[in-house]
Short mmCIF file of C-alpha atoms in Angstrom, two decimals:
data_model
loop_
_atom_site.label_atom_id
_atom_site.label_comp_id
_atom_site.label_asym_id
_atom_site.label_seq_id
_atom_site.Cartn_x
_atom_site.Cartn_y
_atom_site.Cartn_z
CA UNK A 188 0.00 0.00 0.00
CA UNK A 189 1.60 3.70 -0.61
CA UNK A 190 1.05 6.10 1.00
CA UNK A 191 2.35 9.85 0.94
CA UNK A 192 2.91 12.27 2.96
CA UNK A 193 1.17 16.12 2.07
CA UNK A 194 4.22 17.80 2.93
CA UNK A 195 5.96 15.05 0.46
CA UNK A 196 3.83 15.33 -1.99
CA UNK A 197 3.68 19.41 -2.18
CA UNK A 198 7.38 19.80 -2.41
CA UNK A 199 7.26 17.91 -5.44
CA UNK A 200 4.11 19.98 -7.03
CA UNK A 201 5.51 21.65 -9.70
CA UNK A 202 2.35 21.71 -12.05
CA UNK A 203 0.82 25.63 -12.99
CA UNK A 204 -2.49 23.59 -12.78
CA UNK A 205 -2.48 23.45 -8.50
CA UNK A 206 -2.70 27.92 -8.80
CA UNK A 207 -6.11 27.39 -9.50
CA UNK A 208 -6.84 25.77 -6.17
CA UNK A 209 -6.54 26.58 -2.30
CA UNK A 210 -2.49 26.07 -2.28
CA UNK A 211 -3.08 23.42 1.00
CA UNK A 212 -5.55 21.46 -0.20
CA UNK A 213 -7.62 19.67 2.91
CA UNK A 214 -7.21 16.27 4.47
CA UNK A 215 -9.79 14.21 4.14
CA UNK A 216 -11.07 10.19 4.65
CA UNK A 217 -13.40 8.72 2.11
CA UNK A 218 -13.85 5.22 3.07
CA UNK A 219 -10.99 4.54 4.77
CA UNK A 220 -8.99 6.43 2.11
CA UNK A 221 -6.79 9.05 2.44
CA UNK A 222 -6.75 11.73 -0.20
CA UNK A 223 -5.89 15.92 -0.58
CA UNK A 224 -9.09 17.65 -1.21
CA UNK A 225 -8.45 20.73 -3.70
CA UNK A 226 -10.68 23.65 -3.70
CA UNK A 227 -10.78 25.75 -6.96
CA UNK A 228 -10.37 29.77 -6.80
CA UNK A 229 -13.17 30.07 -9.43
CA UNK A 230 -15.43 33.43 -8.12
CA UNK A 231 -18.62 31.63 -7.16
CA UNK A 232 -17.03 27.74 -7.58
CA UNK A 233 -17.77 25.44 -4.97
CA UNK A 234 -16.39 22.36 -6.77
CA UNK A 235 -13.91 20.09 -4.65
CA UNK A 236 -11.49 17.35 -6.20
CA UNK A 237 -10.46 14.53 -4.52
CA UNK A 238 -7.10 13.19 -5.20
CA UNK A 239 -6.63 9.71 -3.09
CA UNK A 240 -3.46 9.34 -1.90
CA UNK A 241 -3.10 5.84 -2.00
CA UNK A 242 -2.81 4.83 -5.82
CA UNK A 243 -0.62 4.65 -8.20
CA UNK A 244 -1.72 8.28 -9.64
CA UNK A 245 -1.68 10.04 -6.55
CA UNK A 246 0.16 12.53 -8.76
CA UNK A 247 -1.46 12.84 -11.74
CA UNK A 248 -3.15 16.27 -12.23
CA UNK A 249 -6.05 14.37 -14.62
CA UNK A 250 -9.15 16.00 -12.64
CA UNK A 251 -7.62 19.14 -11.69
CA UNK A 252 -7.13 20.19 -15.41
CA UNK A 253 -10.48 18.51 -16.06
CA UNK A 254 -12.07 20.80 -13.71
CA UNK A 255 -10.55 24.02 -14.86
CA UNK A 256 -11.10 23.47 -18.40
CA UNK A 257 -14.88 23.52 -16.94
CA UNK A 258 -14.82 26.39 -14.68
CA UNK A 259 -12.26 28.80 -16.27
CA UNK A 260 -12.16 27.47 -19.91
CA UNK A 261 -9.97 26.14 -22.51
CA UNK A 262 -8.29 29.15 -23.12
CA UNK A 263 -7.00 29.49 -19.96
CA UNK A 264 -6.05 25.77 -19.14
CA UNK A 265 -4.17 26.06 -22.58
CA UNK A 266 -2.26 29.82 -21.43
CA UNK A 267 -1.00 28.52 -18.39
CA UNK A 268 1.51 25.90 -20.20
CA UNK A 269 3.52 28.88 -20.44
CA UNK A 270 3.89 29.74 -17.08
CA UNK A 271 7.43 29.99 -15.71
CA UNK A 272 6.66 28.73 -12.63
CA UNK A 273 3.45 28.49 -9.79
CA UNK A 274 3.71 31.47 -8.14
CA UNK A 275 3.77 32.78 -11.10
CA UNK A 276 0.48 31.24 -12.37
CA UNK A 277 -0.52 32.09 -8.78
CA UNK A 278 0.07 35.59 -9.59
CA UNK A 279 -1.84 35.33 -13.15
CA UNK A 280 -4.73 33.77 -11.53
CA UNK A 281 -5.51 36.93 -9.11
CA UNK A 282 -4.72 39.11 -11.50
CA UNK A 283 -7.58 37.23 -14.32
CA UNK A 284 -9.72 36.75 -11.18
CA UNK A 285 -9.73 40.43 -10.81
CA UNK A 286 -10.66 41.79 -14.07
CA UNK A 287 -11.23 39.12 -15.91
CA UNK A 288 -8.63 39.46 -18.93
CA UNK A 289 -6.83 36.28 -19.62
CA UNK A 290 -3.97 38.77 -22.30
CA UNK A 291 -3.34 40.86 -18.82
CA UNK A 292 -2.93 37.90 -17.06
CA UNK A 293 -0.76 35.86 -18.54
CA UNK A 294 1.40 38.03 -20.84
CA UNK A 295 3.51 35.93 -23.47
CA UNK A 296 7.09 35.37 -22.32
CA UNK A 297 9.80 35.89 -25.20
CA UNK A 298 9.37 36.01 -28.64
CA UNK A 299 6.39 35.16 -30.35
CA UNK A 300 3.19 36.42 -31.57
CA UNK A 301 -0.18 36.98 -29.29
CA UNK A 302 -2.74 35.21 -30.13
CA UNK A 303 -6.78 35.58 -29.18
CA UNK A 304 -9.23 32.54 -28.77
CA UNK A 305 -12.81 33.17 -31.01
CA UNK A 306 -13.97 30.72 -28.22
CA UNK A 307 -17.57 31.86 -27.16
CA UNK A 308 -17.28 32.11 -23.21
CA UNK A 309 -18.66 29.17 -20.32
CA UNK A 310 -22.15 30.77 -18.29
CA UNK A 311 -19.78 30.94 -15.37
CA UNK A 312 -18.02 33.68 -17.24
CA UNK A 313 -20.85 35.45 -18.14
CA UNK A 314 -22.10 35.88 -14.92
#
């Protein structure tokens, strides 16, 4: 059986994907199983993901990019791959939380050209 410690397991997080959530994520037991519950940022999200600690995936990010693509959208799952590092995605995610622009956000690093997604935006945005 593994098993992993938080502490273990958050020295190791190097993912832009945990800035999106609470950056300690909750303890919790679900049937005798230990996992990290992660609560999203999202203004107005309630949504909680589980991440058991004892399997082989503990550390697979799967549901935690599944979940943001559905709260904060594509666009913003895919901007984040650029990221130099999580604090500062941590950083990009108050800033978008605050007014809402994914281009002030997360400004392109280096060369390159900007570009803008034609994607029509989730209800939770529109709200």
């Amino acid at each position: 059986m593994l098993t992993l410690s938080t502490e273990t397991l958050m020295e190791e997080w190097s993912s832009p994907i945990y800035a999106f959530f609470v950056p300690i994520p909750d303890i919790v037991y679900i049937k005798g199983h230990r996992a990290h519950e992660f609560k999203c940022l999202g203004k107005g999200c309630k949504h909680r993901v589980c991440q058991f600690l004892d399997t082989e995936d503990a550390k697979s990010t799967g549901k935690l990019c599944r979940h943001i693509r559905k709260c904060w959208g594509e666009d913003v799952l895919n901007t984040i791959g650029g990221a130099e590092s999580i604090d500062a995605t941590h950083e990009g995610v108050k800033k978008y939380s605050e007014n809402r622009s994914i281009t002030d956000a997360f400004t392109k690093k280096g060369k390159g050209k900007v570009s803008y997604s034609t994607w029509p935006h989730t209800d939770m945005q529109i709200q």
